[in-house]
Amino acid sequence: MSDAKSATHAQRALIYLRQRILNGQLAGGTRLFEVALAEELGISRTPVRAALARLAEEALLDRTSGGGFAVRSFAVRDVVDTIELRGVLEGTAARLAAERGVPAEMLAEAREIIRQIDRLFSAETIDMDGYSALNTRFHALLARMSQSDVIQRQIERIIALPFASPSAFLDDHSHQLALIKTLGTAQEQHRALIDAIVNREGARAESLAREHARAARRNVESLLGQEAALREGVPSLAILST
Amino acid sequence: MSDAKSATHAQRALIYLRQRILNGQLAGGTRLFEVALAEELGISRTPVRAALARLAEEALLDRTSGGGFAVRSFAVRDVVDTIELRGVLEGTAARLAAERGVPAEMLAEAREIIRQIDRLFSAETIDMDGYSALNTRFHALLARMSQSDVIQRQIERIIALPFASPSAFLDDHSHQLALIKTLGTAQEQHRALIDAIVNREGARAESLAREHARAARRNVESLLGQEAALREGVPSLAILST
DNA sequence: TACGCTGCGAATGTATACATAAGGTGCCCC
DNA sequence: GGGGCACCTTATGTATACATTCGCAGCGTA
């Protein structure tokens, strides 16, 4: 328990294993054995089992036939489809927001976030961590605007996969200039999205949210078109199988 | 272990609890305690915990702050939103199927299912179990047509909730004649959906699948507009909170 | 009366020993 | 030589005892 601040052993094991899966240190298809993990972590099987069950819940593990667990394999197509799915779900959230109407406070909050992102852009160099945090807040707010717990839940579930999160690939610093241009486009989409919701234009809002997610998809595809060396610094892609 | 055919105690507990939640015997918000359940089932806490974890995975339980579990509450709006969500996901599956193209064997299988449903309609009285099975097969096939494991997985997850399954509310026999008319419409939508996919008309396919799901939504809403007595025979709705 | 503190109890967290089943390997028989 | 059976190994399944923590209630004090 030297380096861990987590309350319970199960939480520590959960964090440790999640990390190693997302890292790619545990390759897709690898079977995870309770005893081995328990020894490795210096704890008993019980908390390990709890951690494995939660990772299965997060869709990072598959349950094998015999009752065990194996690391889920993510192929390129899976990553692309997951991002597409996020677009579809956020699109639905946006459409519902437009159809059902959104409380003024939420709209104000959205506009405030947009304003803060604008402020970041006016600085000399862009504070990527700051942008990432604001962008995440914007997307979480969009999910809430749907006023549907069901939709919100699904979006949270998808976003938990790091390569599908709205802030994925922002940590790739290899194309700083291209990235800045991309962020400008994204910000325009944020603005248009709120405009559509305010005007109760459901179809437009849905379409904009989908297109907004496509930016992430283009990022993946361009990264994968590069030499392997250039992908090294992109942790979100470490989980990829091949 | 007298009445159970399940291999393990955990599976037996899982089935038992799932049943009671879907029944409505365990009301939404009810906290589930390991010790109490273990005593009730005559087993130890360990398999109970395993069952609870899996029910959380199925989205039938929420994890409470302290580390426990509580039965998830489903309000009418949640049911409606979940059906809407199924429509959105099946719409995405249909669109992807149209965009990516579908192997001839799958199309043949779809047409065969449609043919068999036609045959059911020509009988004197409609075999509802038979229809339900065929309808379920059609929807499962549609999910596969997307050729996306990610999408397929999500659809399976949603359909696991009985009130969101494509065959929900077919067991309501109170309006037999109206139902038959509904089934005719559904069958037309099945046909149009396959037609759209064959012709690579993505937007049309998506729109048709969404509208197809709306039938289930209309069913819920009409059932809820009735007197409580008429809703008694509809097991899919037993889980509703209020 | 209101606030807080303390102690008790009931819940989950954990370790461990044993049960059981499934899968693999090696030997033996055909 | 090949196939099948049996054993053994190794995995998960289960029970139970103990640890720990969190919350609540009751009492006390300001």
XYZ file of C-alpha atoms (C1' of nucleotides) in Angstrom:
544
model
C 0.000 0.000 0.000
C 2.981 2.267 -0.395
C 2.008 4.401 -3.379
C -1.753 4.079 -3.274
C -4.094 6.586 -1.773
C -7.259 4.671 -2.613
C -9.470 3.674 0.224
C -9.797 0.012 -0.607
C -7.650 -2.659 -2.189
C -10.330 -3.251 -4.802
C -10.131 0.384 -5.936
C -6.381 0.233 -6.098
C -6.525 -2.954 -8.171
C -9.179 -1.392 -10.420
C -7.063 1.666 -11.123
C -3.926 -0.385 -11.637
C -5.536 -2.801 -14.068
C -7.423 -0.094 -15.959
C -4.174 1.752 -16.401
C -2.369 -1.295 -17.738
C -5.160 -2.133 -20.152
C -5.381 1.387 -21.543
C -1.577 1.469 -21.747
C -1.552 -1.528 -23.950
C 0.683 -3.329 -21.463
C -2.051 -5.914 -21.230
C -2.725 -6.854 -24.825
C -6.214 -7.571 -26.106
C -7.196 -11.195 -25.584
C -4.923 -11.650 -22.576
C -6.654 -13.755 -19.979
C -6.529 -12.381 -16.452
C -6.169 -14.872 -13.609
C -7.313 -13.995 -10.139
C -4.517 -15.773 -8.315
C -1.756 -14.317 -10.452
C -3.112 -10.784 -10.086
C -3.626 -11.230 -6.362
C -0.001 -12.249 -5.909
C 1.213 -9.472 -8.177
C -0.675 -6.924 -6.120
C -0.002 -8.503 -2.772
C -3.687 -8.792 -1.919
C -6.218 -11.596 -1.797
C -8.444 -12.827 -4.609
C -11.557 -11.143 -3.241
C -10.752 -7.516 -4.114
C -9.236 -8.663 -7.404
C -12.550 -10.240 -8.350
C -14.360 -7.038 -7.493
C -11.993 -5.043 -9.688
C -12.381 -7.466 -12.589
C -16.157 -7.287 -12.354
C -16.037 -3.509 -12.561
C -13.699 -3.581 -15.537
C -16.162 -5.869 -17.268
C -18.810 -3.288 -16.457
C -16.620 -0.647 -18.096
C -16.399 -2.854 -21.175
C -12.629 -3.143 -20.861
C -12.855 -6.868 -20.120
C -14.883 -9.657 -21.634
C -16.217 -12.516 -19.552
C -14.874 -15.788 -20.936
C -16.968 -18.932 -21.156
C -15.400 -20.694 -18.209
C -16.162 -17.817 -15.871
C -12.921 -15.921 -16.246
C -12.008 -12.576 -17.741
C -9.982 -11.541 -20.779
C -8.804 -8.142 -21.964
C -11.073 -6.864 -24.706
C -9.503 -6.390 -28.104
C -9.950 -3.040 -29.793
C -9.292 -2.967 -33.505
C -9.097 0.254 -35.500
C -12.624 -0.271 -36.732
C -13.843 -0.529 -33.150
C -12.276 2.801 -32.271
C -13.813 4.449 -35.318
C -17.211 2.916 -34.615
C -17.086 3.982 -30.980
C -16.391 7.562 -31.965
C -19.213 7.350 -34.497
C -21.424 6.062 -31.724
C -20.501 8.996 -29.511
C -21.514 11.288 -32.350
C -24.840 9.520 -32.666
C -25.524 9.712 -28.943
C -24.450 13.321 -28.585
C -26.536 14.041 -31.659
C -29.517 12.511 -29.931
C -28.821 14.539 -26.811
C -28.679 17.707 -28.901
C -31.884 16.866 -30.740
C -33.740 16.101 -27.519
C -32.430 19.321 -26.007
C -33.809 21.232 -28.967
C -37.122 19.403 -28.949
C -37.705 19.561 -25.214
C -36.264 22.971 -24.564
C -33.423 23.819 -22.214
C -33.504 25.891 -19.006
C -31.937 29.313 -19.319
C -29.271 28.529 -16.709
C -27.883 25.691 -18.809
C -27.728 27.872 -21.878
C -25.959 30.536 -19.874
C -23.469 27.975 -18.646
C -22.837 26.792 -22.207
C -22.234 30.334 -23.382
C -19.885 30.932 -20.478
C -17.819 27.881 -21.406
C -17.661 29.036 -25.011
C -16.521 32.458 -23.823
C -13.767 30.949 -21.705
C -12.527 28.903 -24.633
C -12.435 32.082 -26.704
C -10.311 33.651 -24.010
C -7.858 30.749 -24.171
C -7.498 31.290 -27.908
C -6.534 34.902 -27.471
C -3.487 33.941 -25.421
C 0.009 33.607 -26.890
C 0.168 29.823 -26.549
C -2.840 27.649 -26.003
C -3.267 26.049 -22.610
C -4.171 22.568 -23.746
C -5.080 21.265 -20.313
C -7.365 24.204 -19.803
C -8.974 23.656 -23.193
C -9.405 19.981 -22.518
C -11.154 20.659 -19.215
C -13.505 23.223 -20.750
C -14.254 20.991 -23.719
C -15.077 18.116 -21.397
C -17.387 20.383 -19.414
C -19.142 21.480 -22.583
C -19.808 17.933 -23.667
C -21.004 16.892 -20.233
C -23.361 19.852 -20.266
C -24.685 18.854 -23.676
C -25.504 15.408 -22.297
C -27.373 17.011 -19.410
C -29.293 19.266 -21.785
C -31.046 16.215 -23.196
C -32.839 16.052 -19.865
C -32.724 12.315 -20.191
C -30.918 10.224 -17.616
C -30.925 7.305 -20.012
C -29.096 9.220 -22.728
C -26.753 10.865 -20.250
C -25.798 7.509 -18.805
C -24.990 6.030 -22.209
C -22.850 8.980 -23.163
C -20.908 8.756 -19.918
C -20.357 5.097 -20.527
C -18.930 5.679 -23.990
C -16.801 8.629 -22.963
C -15.179 6.492 -20.291
C -13.226 4.841 -23.097
C -10.362 7.294 -23.478
C -10.087 7.033 -27.233
C -13.764 7.988 -27.521
C -13.714 10.934 -25.155
C -14.302 14.385 -26.624
C -10.826 15.368 -25.525
C -9.058 12.394 -27.030
C -5.989 13.089 -29.144
C -5.594 16.576 -27.752
C -2.425 15.299 -26.164
C -0.887 14.636 -29.543
C 1.488 17.558 -29.935
C 3.001 16.584 -33.230
C 0.901 18.931 -35.354
C 0.451 21.934 -33.133
C -0.520 24.296 -35.921
C -3.013 21.990 -37.588
C -4.477 21.339 -34.170
C -5.089 25.006 -33.477
C -6.995 25.295 -36.717
C -9.041 22.247 -35.752
C -9.878 23.811 -32.419
C -11.149 26.902 -34.154
C -13.513 24.792 -36.223
C -14.637 22.923 -33.138
C -15.426 26.168 -31.392
C -17.562 27.291 -34.337
C -19.442 24.023 -34.060
C -19.997 24.594 -30.349
C -21.534 27.953 -31.137
C -23.738 26.630 -33.926
C -24.869 23.734 -31.754
C -26.111 26.004 -28.996
C -27.726 28.262 -31.587
C -29.613 25.299 -33.046
C -30.773 24.155 -29.626
C -31.967 27.640 -28.718
C -33.921 27.866 -31.961
C -35.437 24.421 -31.371
C -33.905 23.137 -34.597
C -33.645 19.459 -33.672
C -32.385 18.055 -36.950
C -29.731 20.749 -37.281
C -28.560 20.239 -33.719
C -28.285 16.485 -34.230
C -26.414 16.864 -37.463
C -23.963 19.361 -35.973
C -23.183 17.167 -32.997
C -22.483 14.238 -35.292
C -20.203 16.255 -37.493
C -18.459 17.584 -34.411
C -17.539 14.048 -33.418
C -16.199 13.383 -36.873
C -13.241 15.607 -36.077
C -12.033 12.995 -33.609
C -12.525 10.300 -36.205
C -10.457 12.232 -38.746
C -7.752 12.585 -36.102
C -7.598 8.839 -35.571
C -7.518 8.109 -39.244
C -4.776 10.634 -39.930
C -2.735 9.372 -37.000
C -3.028 5.823 -38.239
C -1.908 6.905 -41.682
C 1.395 8.044 -40.206
C 4.500 6.070 -39.472
C 4.392 4.147 -36.230
C 7.042 6.408 -34.721
C 4.709 9.385 -34.850
C 2.011 7.492 -32.961
C 4.209 6.755 -29.991
C 3.216 9.882 -28.115
C -0.500 9.251 -28.412
C -1.574 7.360 -25.301
C -5.194 7.116 -26.414
C -4.150 4.733 -29.157
C -1.994 2.445 -27.037
C -4.912 0.122 -26.485
C -5.169 -0.751 -30.167
C -4.728 -4.431 -30.907
C -2.567 -4.678 -33.973
C -30.447 -26.280 -4.483
C -33.718 -28.120 -4.767
C -35.507 -26.153 -7.449
C -32.556 -24.641 -9.273
C -31.015 -26.023 -12.406
C -28.292 -23.393 -12.601
C -24.756 -24.566 -12.249
C -23.699 -22.107 -9.583
C -25.296 -20.347 -6.662
C -24.318 -17.020 -8.175
C -26.308 -17.767 -11.324
C -29.290 -18.844 -9.330
C -29.156 -15.666 -7.280
C -28.753 -13.611 -10.468
C -31.831 -15.118 -12.070
C -33.856 -14.847 -8.893
C -33.020 -11.203 -8.312
C -33.420 -10.212 -11.944
C -36.840 -11.784 -11.914
C -37.908 -9.949 -8.798
C -36.652 -6.613 -10.105
C -38.413 -6.947 -13.458
C -41.530 -8.118 -11.636
C -41.673 -4.977 -9.645
C -41.533 -7.004 -6.435
C -38.368 -5.109 -5.630
C -39.366 -1.487 -6.029
C -37.017 1.088 -7.507
C -34.752 2.621 -4.898
C -34.825 -0.450 -2.667
C -31.416 -1.042 -1.208
C -30.167 -4.614 -1.449
C -28.130 -5.927 1.471
C -25.758 -8.795 0.992
C -26.415 -10.444 4.342
C -30.180 -10.296 4.022
C -30.126 -11.732 0.518
C -27.654 -14.414 1.500
C -29.931 -15.554 4.307
C -33.005 -15.351 2.102
C -31.338 -17.562 -0.497
C -29.607 -19.835 1.952
C -26.180 -19.141 0.509
C -23.160 -17.106 1.557
C -22.426 -13.483 0.748
C -19.853 -14.307 -1.919
C -22.178 -15.508 -4.700
C -24.654 -12.789 -3.750
C -22.006 -10.168 -4.384
C -21.232 -11.713 -7.743
C -24.906 -11.613 -8.699
C -25.258 -7.998 -7.588
C -22.234 -6.985 -9.627
C -23.726 -8.552 -12.728
C -27.060 -6.871 -12.182
C -25.227 -3.570 -11.953
C -23.613 -4.478 -15.269
C -27.089 -5.042 -16.707
C -28.091 -1.597 -15.480
C -30.803 -3.023 -13.230
C -28.959 -1.893 -10.096
C -27.190 1.307 -9.190
C -24.083 1.331 -7.046
C -24.710 3.463 -3.983
C -22.118 5.786 -2.526
C -21.237 3.608 0.437
C -20.416 0.658 -1.780
C -23.820 -1.001 -1.767
C -26.452 -1.586 -4.409
C -29.966 -0.241 -4.917
C -32.656 -1.192 -7.401
C -32.714 1.273 -10.250
C -35.851 3.341 -10.598
C -37.530 3.412 -13.970
C -39.959 6.250 -14.498
C -42.237 6.463 -17.520
C -39.886 8.945 -19.118
C -37.016 6.484 -18.734
C -38.955 3.783 -20.530
C -39.857 6.159 -23.343
C -36.275 7.396 -23.618
C -34.920 3.868 -23.652
C -37.205 2.926 -26.519
C -36.188 6.116 -28.287
C -32.580 5.104 -27.722
C -33.212 1.692 -29.237
C -34.646 3.445 -32.271
C -31.556 5.621 -32.540
C -29.192 2.652 -32.248
C -31.124 0.456 -34.650
C -31.293 3.444 -36.967
C -27.521 3.691 -36.825
C -27.205 -0.023 -37.501
C -29.474 0.331 -40.515
C -27.576 3.346 -41.808
C -24.214 1.626 -41.435
C -25.609 -1.466 -43.136
C -26.689 0.693 -46.087
C -23.412 2.591 -46.205
C -21.121 -0.386 -45.829
C -23.136 -2.879 -47.818
C -24.466 -6.184 -46.607
C -23.504 -9.732 -47.699
C -26.096 -11.458 -49.857
C -26.627 -14.238 -47.298
C -27.785 -11.756 -44.671
C -30.208 -10.153 -47.068
C -31.535 -13.585 -47.990
C -31.990 -14.385 -44.322
C -33.867 -11.134 -43.761
C -36.190 -11.852 -46.667
C -36.767 -15.339 -45.363
C -37.806 -13.989 -41.976
C -40.159 -11.521 -43.617
C -41.648 -14.355 -45.659
C -42.227 -16.457 -42.564
C -43.970 -13.575 -40.830
C -46.212 -13.210 -43.910
C -47.074 -16.858 -43.583
C -48.084 -16.357 -39.948
C -50.432 -13.573 -40.989
C -52.260 -15.807 -43.445
C -53.279 -18.186 -40.667
C -56.645 -18.036 -38.922
C -55.294 -16.790 -35.612
C -51.883 -15.270 -35.193
C -49.277 -17.310 -33.378
C -47.920 -14.560 -31.131
C -45.006 -16.559 -29.768
C -43.978 -17.428 -33.285
C -44.225 -13.796 -34.346
C -42.257 -12.680 -31.338
C -39.445 -15.116 -32.099
C -39.256 -14.084 -35.751
C -39.387 -10.407 -34.884
C -36.569 -10.847 -32.405
C -34.513 -12.655 -35.050
C -35.124 -9.855 -37.540
C -33.909 -7.224 -35.126
C -30.866 -9.249 -34.119
C -30.047 -9.650 -37.796
C -30.382 -5.908 -38.346
C -27.846 -5.319 -35.597
C -25.460 -7.767 -37.247
C -25.931 -6.058 -40.621
C -24.202 -2.987 -39.239
C -21.040 -5.088 -39.284
C -20.005 -3.263 -36.182
C -19.377 -5.155 -32.970
C -19.587 -1.909 -31.042
C -23.074 -1.097 -32.305
C -24.243 -4.677 -31.966
C -23.089 -4.781 -28.362
C -24.935 -1.586 -27.454
C -28.142 -2.801 -29.045
C -27.944 -6.102 -27.194
C -27.428 -4.206 -23.971
C -30.505 -2.070 -24.483
C -32.687 -4.922 -25.650
C -31.858 -6.810 -22.463
C -34.253 -4.436 -20.708
C -37.566 -6.158 -21.369
C -39.593 -3.007 -21.847
C -37.176 -1.902 -24.566
C -37.036 -5.132 -26.492
C -38.519 -5.159 -29.986
C -41.053 -7.713 -28.825
C -42.166 -5.824 -25.764
C -45.904 -5.390 -25.261
C -46.749 -8.167 -27.675
C -48.015 -10.062 -24.679
C -50.725 -7.500 -24.086
C -53.808 -9.263 -25.430
C -56.353 -6.644 -24.544
C -56.601 -5.116 -28.015
C -56.130 -8.069 -30.295
C -57.594 -6.401 -33.365
C -55.664 -3.158 -33.025
C -52.549 -5.220 -32.483
C -52.970 -7.125 -35.728
C -53.199 -3.862 -37.604
C -50.039 -2.680 -35.869
C -48.230 -5.836 -36.884
C -49.177 -5.250 -40.497
C -47.625 -1.802 -40.355
C -44.518 -3.202 -38.705
C -44.157 -5.767 -41.443
C -44.338 -3.039 -44.090
C -41.570 -1.224 -42.243
C -39.462 -4.379 -42.203
C -39.816 -4.613 -45.960
C -39.035 -0.942 -46.567
C -36.034 -1.153 -44.262
C -34.439 -3.987 -46.195
C -35.252 -2.208 -49.433
C -33.473 0.924 -48.233
C -30.442 -1.058 -47.142
C -30.241 -2.873 -50.464
C -30.428 0.419 -52.333
C -27.744 1.915 -50.077
C -30.112 4.629 -48.913
C -28.577 5.314 -45.521
C -30.720 8.215 -44.392
C -33.934 6.426 -45.375
C -32.881 3.247 -43.612
C -32.046 5.180 -40.447
C -35.296 7.067 -40.501
C -37.352 3.906 -41.048
C -35.701 2.072 -38.166
C -36.392 5.011 -35.863
C -40.004 5.193 -36.872
C -40.304 1.444 -36.438
C -39.277 1.797 -32.806
C -41.868 4.509 -32.312
C -44.559 1.846 -32.507
C -43.354 0.472 -29.188
C -43.385 3.958 -27.758
C -46.960 4.522 -28.869
C -47.861 1.224 -27.243
C -46.414 2.321 -23.906
C -48.111 5.659 -24.042
C -51.488 4.200 -24.923
C -51.183 1.577 -22.209
C -50.354 4.236 -19.659
C -53.353 6.251 -20.746
C -55.595 3.384 -19.707
C -57.003 2.489 -16.352
C -54.622 0.677 -14.075
C -56.699 -2.505 -14.313
C -55.937 -2.833 -18.006
C -52.227 -2.639 -17.362
C -52.181 -5.581 -15.005
C -51.511 -8.150 -17.709
C -48.490 -6.327 -19.095
C -45.435 -7.721 -17.358
C -43.038 -5.432 -19.225
C -44.454 -2.491 -17.335
C -44.279 -4.020 -13.863
C -40.886 -2.458 -13.285
C -42.282 1.070 -13.513
C -41.744 3.124 -10.389
C -44.973 4.961 -9.799
C -32.768 24.343 22.144
C -29.251 23.425 19.125
C -25.021 21.638 18.226
C -21.680 18.200 18.570
C -19.358 14.245 20.166
C -18.993 9.598 21.191
C -20.022 4.946 20.987
C -22.410 1.190 19.083
C -24.039 -1.455 15.396
C -24.716 -2.809 10.913
C -22.964 -2.644 6.549
C -19.193 -3.644 3.184
C -14.103 -4.937 2.667
C -10.709 -8.599 3.053
C -8.246 -12.922 3.817
C -8.150 -17.681 3.688
C -9.388 -22.503 3.463
C -11.781 -25.680 1.140
C -15.031 -27.397 -2.789
C -15.612 -28.253 -7.336
C -15.279 -28.306 -12.136
C -12.866 -28.109 -16.356
C -9.078 -28.676 -19.151
C -4.784 -30.618 -20.370
C -1.463 -34.237 -20.470
C 0.264 -38.661 -20.275
C -0.296 -43.356 -20.142
C -2.434 -47.454 -21.403
C -5.140 -50.230 -24.125
C -6.946 -51.506 -28.456
C 0.081 -45.630 -33.930
C -4.003 -43.534 -32.669
C -7.604 -42.753 -29.661
C -9.731 -42.696 -25.305
C -9.771 -42.626 -20.428
C -8.150 -41.212 -16.096
C -5.697 -38.479 -13.230
C -3.799 -34.320 -11.907
C -3.352 -29.582 -12.182
C -5.259 -25.238 -12.059
C -8.802 -22.398 -12.419
C -13.077 -20.413 -10.404
C -16.917 -21.121 -6.841
C -18.162 -20.922 -1.989
C -18.216 -20.417 2.999
C -16.734 -18.174 6.898
C -14.206 -15.376 10.173
C -12.372 -11.177 10.931
C -11.330 -6.035 9.728
C -12.879 -1.682 8.906
C -15.637 2.050 8.036
C -19.534 4.773 7.912
C -23.674 6.427 9.700
C -26.984 7.054 13.189
C -28.735 7.645 17.576
C -28.521 9.097 22.094
C -26.630 11.725 25.448
C -24.348 15.518 27.025
C -22.976 20.284 27.117
C -22.881 25.145 25.857
